Short mmCIF file of C-alpha atoms in Angstrom, two decimals:
data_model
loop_
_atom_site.label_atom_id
_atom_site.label_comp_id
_atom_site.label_asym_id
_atom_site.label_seq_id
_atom_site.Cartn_x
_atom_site.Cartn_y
_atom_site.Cartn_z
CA UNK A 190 -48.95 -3.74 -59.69
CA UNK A 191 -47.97 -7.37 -60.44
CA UNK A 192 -44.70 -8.36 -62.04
CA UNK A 193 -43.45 -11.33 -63.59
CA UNK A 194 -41.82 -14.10 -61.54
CA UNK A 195 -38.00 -13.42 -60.59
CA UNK A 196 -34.80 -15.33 -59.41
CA UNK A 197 -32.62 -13.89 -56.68
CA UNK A 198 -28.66 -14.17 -56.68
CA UNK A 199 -27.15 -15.05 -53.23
CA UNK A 200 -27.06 -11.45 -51.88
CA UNK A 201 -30.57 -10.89 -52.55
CA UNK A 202 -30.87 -8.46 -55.09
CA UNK A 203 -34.04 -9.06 -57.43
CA UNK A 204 -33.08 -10.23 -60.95
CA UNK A 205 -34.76 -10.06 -64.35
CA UNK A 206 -33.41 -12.15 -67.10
CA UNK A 207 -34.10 -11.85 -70.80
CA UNK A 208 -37.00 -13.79 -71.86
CA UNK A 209 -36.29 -14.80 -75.36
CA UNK A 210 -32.80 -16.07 -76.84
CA UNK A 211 -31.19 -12.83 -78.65
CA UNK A 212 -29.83 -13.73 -81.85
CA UNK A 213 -27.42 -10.98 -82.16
CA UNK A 214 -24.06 -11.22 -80.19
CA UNK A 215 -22.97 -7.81 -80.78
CA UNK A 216 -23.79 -5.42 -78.20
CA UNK A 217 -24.62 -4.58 -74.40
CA UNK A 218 -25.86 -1.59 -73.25
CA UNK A 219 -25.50 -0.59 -70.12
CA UNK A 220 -27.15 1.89 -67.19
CA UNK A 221 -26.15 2.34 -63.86
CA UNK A 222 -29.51 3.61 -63.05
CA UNK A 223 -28.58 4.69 -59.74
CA UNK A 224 -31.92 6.23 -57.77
CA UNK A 225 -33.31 8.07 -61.40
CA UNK A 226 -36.46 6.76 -61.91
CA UNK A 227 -37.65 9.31 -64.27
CA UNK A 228 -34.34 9.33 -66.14
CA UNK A 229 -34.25 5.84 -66.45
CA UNK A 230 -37.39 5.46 -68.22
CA UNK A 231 -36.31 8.15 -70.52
CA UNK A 232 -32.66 6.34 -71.47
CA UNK A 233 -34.46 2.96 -71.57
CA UNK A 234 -37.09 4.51 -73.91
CA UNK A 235 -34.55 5.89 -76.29
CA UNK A 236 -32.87 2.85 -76.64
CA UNK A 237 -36.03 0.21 -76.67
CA UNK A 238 -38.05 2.87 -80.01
CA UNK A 239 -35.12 1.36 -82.03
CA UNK A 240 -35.88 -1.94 -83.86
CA UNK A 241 -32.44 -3.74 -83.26
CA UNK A 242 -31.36 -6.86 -81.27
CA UNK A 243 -29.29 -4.97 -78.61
CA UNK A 244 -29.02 -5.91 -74.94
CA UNK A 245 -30.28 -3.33 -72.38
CA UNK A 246 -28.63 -4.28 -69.06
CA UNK A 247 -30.32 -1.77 -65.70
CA UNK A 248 -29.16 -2.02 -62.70
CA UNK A 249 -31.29 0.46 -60.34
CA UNK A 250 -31.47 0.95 -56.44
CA UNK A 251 -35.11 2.98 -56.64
CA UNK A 252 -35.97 1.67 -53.36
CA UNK A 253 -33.10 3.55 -51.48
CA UNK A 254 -35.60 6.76 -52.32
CA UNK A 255 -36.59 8.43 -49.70
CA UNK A 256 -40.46 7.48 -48.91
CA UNK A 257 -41.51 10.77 -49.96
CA UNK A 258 -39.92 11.74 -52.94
CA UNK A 259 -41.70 12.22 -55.78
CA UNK A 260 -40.20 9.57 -58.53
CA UNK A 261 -41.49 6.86 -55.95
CA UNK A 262 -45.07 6.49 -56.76
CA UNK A 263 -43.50 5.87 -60.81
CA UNK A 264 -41.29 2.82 -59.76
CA UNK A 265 -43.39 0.36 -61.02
CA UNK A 266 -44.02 1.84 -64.39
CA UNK A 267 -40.30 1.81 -65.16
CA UNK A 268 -39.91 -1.32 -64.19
CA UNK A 269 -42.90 -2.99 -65.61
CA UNK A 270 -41.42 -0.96 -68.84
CA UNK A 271 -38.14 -2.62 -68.15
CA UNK A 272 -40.06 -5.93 -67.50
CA UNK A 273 -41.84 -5.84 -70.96
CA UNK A 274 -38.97 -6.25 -73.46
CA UNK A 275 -37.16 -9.34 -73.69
CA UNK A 276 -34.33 -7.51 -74.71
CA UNK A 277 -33.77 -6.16 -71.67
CA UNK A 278 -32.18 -7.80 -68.51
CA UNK A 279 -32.81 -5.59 -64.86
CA UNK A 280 -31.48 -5.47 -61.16
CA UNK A 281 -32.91 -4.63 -58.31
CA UNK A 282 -30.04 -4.45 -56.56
CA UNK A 283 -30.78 -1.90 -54.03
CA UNK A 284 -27.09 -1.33 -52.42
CA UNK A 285 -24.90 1.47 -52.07
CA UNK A 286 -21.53 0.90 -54.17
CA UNK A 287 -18.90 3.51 -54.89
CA UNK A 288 -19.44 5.03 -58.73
CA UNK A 289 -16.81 2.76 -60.32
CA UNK A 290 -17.64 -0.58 -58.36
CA UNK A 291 -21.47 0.22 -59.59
CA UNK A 292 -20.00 0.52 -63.14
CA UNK A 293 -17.81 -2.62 -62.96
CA UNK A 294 -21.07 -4.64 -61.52
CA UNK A 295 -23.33 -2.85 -64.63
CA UNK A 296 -20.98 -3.77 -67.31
CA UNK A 297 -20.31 -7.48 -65.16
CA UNK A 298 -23.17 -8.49 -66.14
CA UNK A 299 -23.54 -7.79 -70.07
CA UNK A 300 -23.38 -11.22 -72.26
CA UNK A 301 -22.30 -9.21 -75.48
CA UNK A 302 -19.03 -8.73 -77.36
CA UNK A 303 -19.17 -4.70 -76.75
CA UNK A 304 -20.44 -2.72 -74.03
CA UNK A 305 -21.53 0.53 -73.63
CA UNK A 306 -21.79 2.55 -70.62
CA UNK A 307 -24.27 5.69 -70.46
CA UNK A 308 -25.75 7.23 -67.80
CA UNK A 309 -29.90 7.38 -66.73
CA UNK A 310 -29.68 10.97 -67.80
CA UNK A 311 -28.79 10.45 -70.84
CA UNK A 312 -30.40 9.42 -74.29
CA UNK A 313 -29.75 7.41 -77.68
CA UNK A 314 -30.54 9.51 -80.96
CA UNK A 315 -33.25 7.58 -82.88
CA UNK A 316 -31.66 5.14 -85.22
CA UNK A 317 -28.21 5.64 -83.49
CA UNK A 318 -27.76 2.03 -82.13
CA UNK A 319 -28.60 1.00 -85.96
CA UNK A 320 -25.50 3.22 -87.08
CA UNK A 321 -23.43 2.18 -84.35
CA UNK A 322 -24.27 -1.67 -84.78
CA UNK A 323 -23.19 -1.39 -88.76
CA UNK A 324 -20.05 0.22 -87.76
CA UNK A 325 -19.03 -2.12 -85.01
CA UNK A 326 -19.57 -5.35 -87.80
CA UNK A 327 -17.88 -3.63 -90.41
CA UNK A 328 -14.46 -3.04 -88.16
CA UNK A 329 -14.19 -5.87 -85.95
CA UNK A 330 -10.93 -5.54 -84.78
CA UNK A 331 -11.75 -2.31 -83.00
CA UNK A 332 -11.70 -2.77 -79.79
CA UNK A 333 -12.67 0.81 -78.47
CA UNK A 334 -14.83 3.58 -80.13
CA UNK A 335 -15.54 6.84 -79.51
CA UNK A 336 -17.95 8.77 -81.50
CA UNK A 337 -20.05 12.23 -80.87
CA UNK A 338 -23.34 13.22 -79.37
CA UNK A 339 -25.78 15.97 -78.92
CA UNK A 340 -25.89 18.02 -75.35
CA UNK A 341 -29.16 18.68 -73.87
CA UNK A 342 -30.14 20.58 -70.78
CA UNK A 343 -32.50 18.83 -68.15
CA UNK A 344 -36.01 19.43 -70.30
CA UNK A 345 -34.05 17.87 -73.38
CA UNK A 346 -33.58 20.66 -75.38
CA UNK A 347 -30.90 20.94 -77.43
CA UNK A 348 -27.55 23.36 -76.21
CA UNK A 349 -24.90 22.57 -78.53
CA UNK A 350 -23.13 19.89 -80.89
CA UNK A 351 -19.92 18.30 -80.63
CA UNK A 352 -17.07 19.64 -83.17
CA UNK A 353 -15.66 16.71 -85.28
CA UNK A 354 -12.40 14.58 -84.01
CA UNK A 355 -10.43 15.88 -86.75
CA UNK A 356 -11.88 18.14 -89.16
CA UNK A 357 -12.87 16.75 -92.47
CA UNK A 358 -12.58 13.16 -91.54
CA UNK A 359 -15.29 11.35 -90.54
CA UNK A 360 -13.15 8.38 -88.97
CA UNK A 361 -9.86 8.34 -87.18
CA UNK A 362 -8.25 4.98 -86.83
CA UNK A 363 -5.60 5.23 -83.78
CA UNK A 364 -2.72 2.58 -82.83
CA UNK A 365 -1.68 2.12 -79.12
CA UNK A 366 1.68 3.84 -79.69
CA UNK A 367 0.15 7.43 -80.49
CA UNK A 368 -2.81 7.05 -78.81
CA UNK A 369 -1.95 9.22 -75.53
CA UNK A 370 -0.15 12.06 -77.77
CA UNK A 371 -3.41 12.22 -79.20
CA UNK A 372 -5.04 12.19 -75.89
CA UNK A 373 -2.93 15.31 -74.74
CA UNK A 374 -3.41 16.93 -77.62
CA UNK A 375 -7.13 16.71 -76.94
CA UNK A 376 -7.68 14.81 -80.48
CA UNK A 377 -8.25 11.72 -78.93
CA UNK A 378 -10.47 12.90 -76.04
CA UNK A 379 -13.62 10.06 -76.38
CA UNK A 380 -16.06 12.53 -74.78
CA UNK A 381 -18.34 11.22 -72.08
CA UNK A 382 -18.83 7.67 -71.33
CA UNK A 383 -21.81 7.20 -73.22
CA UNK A 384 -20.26 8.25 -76.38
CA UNK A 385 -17.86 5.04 -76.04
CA UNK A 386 -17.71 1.57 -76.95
CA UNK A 387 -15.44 -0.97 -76.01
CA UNK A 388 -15.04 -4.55 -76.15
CA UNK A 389 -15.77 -6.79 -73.04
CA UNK A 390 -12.42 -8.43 -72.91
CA UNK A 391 -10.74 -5.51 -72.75
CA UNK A 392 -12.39 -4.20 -69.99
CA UNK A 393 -11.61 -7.06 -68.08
CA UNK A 394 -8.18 -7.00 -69.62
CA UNK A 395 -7.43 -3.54 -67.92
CA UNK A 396 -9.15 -4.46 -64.64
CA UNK A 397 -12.12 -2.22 -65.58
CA UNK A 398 -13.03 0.98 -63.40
CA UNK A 399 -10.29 1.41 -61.08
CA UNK A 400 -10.89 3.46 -57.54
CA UNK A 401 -7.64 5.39 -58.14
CA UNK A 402 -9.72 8.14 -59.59
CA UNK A 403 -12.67 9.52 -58.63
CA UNK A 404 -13.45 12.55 -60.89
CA UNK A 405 -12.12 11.65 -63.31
CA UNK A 406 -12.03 7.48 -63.65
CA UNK A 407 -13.80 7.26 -66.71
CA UNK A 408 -10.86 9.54 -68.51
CA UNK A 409 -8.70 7.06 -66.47
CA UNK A 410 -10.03 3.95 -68.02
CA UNK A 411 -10.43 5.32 -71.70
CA UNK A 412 -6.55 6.08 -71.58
CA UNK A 413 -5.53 2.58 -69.84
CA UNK A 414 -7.74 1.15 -72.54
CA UNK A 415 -6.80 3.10 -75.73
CA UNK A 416 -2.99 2.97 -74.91
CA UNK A 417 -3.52 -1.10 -75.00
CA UNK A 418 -5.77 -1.60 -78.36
CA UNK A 419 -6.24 0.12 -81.14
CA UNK A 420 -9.19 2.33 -81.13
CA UNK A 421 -11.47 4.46 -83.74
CA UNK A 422 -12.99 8.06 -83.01
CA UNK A 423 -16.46 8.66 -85.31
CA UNK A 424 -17.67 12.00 -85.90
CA UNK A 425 -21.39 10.47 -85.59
CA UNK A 426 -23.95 12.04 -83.09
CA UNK A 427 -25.48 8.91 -81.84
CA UNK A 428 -26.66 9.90 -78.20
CA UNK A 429 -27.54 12.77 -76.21
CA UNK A 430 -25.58 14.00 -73.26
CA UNK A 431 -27.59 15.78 -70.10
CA UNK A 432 -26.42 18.67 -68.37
CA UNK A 433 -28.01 19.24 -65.45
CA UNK A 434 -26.88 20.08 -61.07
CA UNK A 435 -27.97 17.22 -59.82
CA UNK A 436 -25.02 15.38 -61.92
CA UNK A 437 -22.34 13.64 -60.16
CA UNK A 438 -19.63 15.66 -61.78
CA UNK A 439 -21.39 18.94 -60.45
CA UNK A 440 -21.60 17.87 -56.87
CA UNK A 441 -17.49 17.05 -56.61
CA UNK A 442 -15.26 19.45 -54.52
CA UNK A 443 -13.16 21.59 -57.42
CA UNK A 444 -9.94 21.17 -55.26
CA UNK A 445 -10.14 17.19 -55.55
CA UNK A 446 -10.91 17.43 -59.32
CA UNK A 447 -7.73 19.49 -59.68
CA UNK A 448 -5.51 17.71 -57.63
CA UNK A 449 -7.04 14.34 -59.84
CA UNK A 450 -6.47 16.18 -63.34
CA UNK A 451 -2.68 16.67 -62.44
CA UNK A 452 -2.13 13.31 -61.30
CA UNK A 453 -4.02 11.94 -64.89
CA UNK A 454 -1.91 14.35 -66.68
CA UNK A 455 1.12 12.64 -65.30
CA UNK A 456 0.26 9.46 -65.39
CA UNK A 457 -0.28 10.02 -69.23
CA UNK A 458 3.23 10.97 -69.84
CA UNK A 459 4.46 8.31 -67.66
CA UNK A 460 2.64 5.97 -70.24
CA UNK A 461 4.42 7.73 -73.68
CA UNK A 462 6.87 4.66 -74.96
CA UNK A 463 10.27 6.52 -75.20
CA UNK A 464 9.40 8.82 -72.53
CA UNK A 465 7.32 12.10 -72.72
CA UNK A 466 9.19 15.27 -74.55
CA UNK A 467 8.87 18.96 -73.90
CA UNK A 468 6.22 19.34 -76.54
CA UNK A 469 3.98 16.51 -74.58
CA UNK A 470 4.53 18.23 -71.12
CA UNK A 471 2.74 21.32 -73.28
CA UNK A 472 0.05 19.47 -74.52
CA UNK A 473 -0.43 18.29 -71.16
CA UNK A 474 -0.45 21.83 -69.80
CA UNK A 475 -2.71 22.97 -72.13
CA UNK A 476 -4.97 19.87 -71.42
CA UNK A 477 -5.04 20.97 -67.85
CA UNK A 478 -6.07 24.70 -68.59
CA UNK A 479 -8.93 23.31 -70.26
CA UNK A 480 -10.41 21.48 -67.51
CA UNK A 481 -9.65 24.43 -65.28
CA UNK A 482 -12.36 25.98 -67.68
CA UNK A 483 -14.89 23.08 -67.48
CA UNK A 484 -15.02 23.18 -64.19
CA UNK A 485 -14.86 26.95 -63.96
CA UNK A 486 -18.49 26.17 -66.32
CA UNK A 487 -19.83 24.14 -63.74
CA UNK A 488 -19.32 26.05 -60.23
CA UNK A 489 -19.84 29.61 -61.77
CA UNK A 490 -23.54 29.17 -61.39
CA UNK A 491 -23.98 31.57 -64.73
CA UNK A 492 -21.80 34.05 -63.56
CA UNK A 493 -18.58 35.15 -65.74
CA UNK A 494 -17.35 36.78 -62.54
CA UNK A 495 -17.41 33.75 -60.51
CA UNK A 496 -16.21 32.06 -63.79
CA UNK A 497 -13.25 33.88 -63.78
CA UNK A 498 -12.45 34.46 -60.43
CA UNK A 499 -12.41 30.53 -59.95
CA UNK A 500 -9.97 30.32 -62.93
CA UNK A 501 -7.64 33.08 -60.94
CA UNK A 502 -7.84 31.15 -57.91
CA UNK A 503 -6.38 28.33 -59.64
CA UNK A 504 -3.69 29.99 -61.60
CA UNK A 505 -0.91 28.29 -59.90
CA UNK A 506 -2.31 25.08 -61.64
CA UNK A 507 -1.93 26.37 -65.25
CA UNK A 508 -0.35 28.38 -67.63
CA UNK A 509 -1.97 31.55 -68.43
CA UNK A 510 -0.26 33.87 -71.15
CA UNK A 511 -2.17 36.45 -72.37
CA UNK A 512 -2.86 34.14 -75.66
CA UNK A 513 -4.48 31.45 -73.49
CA UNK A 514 -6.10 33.93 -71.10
CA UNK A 515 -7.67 34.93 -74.39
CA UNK A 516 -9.05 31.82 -75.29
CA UNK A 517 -10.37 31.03 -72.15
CA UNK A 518 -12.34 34.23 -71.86
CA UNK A 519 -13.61 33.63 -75.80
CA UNK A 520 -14.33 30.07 -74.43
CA UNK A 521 -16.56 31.17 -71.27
CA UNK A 522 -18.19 33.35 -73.12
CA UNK A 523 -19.37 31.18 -75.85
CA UNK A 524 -20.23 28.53 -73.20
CA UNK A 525 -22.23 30.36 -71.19
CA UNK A 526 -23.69 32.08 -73.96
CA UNK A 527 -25.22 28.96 -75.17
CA UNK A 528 -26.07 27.40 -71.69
CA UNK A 529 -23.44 25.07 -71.88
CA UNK A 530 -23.06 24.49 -68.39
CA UNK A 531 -24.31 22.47 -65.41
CA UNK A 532 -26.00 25.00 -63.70
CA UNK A 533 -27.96 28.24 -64.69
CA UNK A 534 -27.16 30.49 -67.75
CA UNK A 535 -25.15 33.49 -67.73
CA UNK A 536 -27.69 36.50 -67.16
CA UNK A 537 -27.17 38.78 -70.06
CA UNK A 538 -25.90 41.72 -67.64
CA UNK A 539 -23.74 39.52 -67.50
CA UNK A 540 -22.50 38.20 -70.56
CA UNK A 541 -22.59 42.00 -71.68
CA UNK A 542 -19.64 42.93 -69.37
CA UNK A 543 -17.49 39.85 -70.66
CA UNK A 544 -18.50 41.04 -74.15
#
């Protein structure tokens, strides 16, 4: 398959340009593509449907497959898709970064005012970038967004919604100053990194991704962000989220996620003007528990025994009263009800004993 002609930076990595001047300034999207070709076709799909002057920024290392896997003999169609809009600027780049220095290269080279990050697994909602694009020119001085999207499991079929920010308002407007009580409240929780915006310059301001954190960095950089500029959560569903095993969330140890969780936790209070109170230390307990449970969701391979016996394991982590051990219980079994997880569903032997 031929391709169009292409320049090469000084470490060799293979680079597409846009072909046409954009006339919009607004907004860079951006995919860490990683090895997921088939992915990758899908997110860049989503995104190019929509008829509005966006900037698609890839940056994929497809030739670090392996020579027999399977997405290798589709390379060329995704790029030659990729090489077909001008809207879209690509990189080969071909070299194995850490997660957060692959992000801060992806989002290094968007030309736009705001950038979003999503990953190759996931997808925009038809007409979502339109939505997204009148809310960003309508409220200019907001320099980080969050809004809501759809989860799907790895065929794309739909497993839940998100619940609004706050119930009964569609938009939140949040200052600096409150913006981490919020956080550890779980009110101001952004959701997954595709569900954010944020402005250029205040990614650089904040030094971007840092490699303090490696489960959770993205959590990292929305709090360094929002507790800097004032922000806006939109109960919108504009993309789809993926939940599949082969994520990178799925594949991290549990005991490194923990240990990360209570060093977030206090770095949040350490960031409170006025110094955190009892009532924050709570919310920050409570915040904990409820990662406990996500991750409980993702290692319990369906099972509410494994589920819970994971949660046990950890108790010396969080605060279980018999109130909370209620929720959580209610909460697995809702979860895994729906298929809400990263790995298989709950059988219904199962879910019959938790009921």
């Amino acid at each position: 398959m031929k391709f169009k002609r292409r320049s090469y930076d000084s470490q060799g990595m293979t680079l597409r340009k846009p072909k046409n001047k954009l006339t919009d300034t607004m907004l860079s999207i951006c995919i860490p593509a990683y090895t997921y070709v088939d992915y990758t076709a899908e997110a860049a799909r989503s995104i190019l449907m929509q008829d509005v002057d966006v900037e698609l920024v890839v940056v994929e290392d497809f030739d670090l497959l392996p020579p027999n896997h399977s997405e290798r003999s589709r390379i060329g169609e995704v790029r030659e898709l990729l090489n077909s809009d001008p809207r879209v600027q690509w990189i080969s780049a071909n070299t194995r970064r850490s997660i957060q220095k692959n992000w801060n290269f992806t989002v290094s080279q968007a030309t736009r005012k705001n950038v979003k990050v999503m990953g190759a697994d996931d997808r925009l909602r038809p007409a979502g970038i339109k939505a997204l694009l009148t809310f960003l020119k309508s409220e200019p001085d907001i320099q980080f967004l969050g809004h809501l999207g759809t989860i799907i499991d790895d065929q794309g079929q739909v497993v839940r919604r998100m619940s609004p920010y706050v119930a009964n308002r569609e938009t939140v407007y949040i200052n600096p100053d409150e913006s981490v009580r919020l956080k550890l409240q779980q009110i101001a929780r952004f959701r997954e990194p595709a569900c954010n915006v944020f402005t250029k310059n205040v990614w650089d301001q904040v030094g971007g991704y840092s490699e303090q954190f490696r489960f959770c960095f993205d959590v990292h950089f929305n709090t360094r962000v929002m507790a800097s500029v004032r922000s806006a959560l939109i109960s919108e569903e504009w993309c789809e989220l993926r939940r599949h095993q082969g994520s990178d969330g799925a594949k991290l140890p549990a005991d490194l996620a923990l240990d990360e969780l209570e060093q977030l936790v206090k770095f949040s209070l350490g960031l409170i003007k006025g110094g955190a109170t009892a009532q924050d230390r709570h919310h920050g307990e409570a915040m904990m528990a409820y990662r406990v449970i996500e991750l409980a969701l993702a290692r319990c391979d369906g099972s509410v025994s494994q589920a819970l016996h994971f949660i046990c394991k950890h108790r010396a982590r969080i605060s279980l009263s018999p109130t909370v051990l209620s929720k959580v219980v209610q909460t697995l079994y809702r979860r895994l009800r729906k298929g809400d997880v990263q790995k298989t569903v709950a059988t219904p032997k199962a879910l019959h004993r938790l009921k």
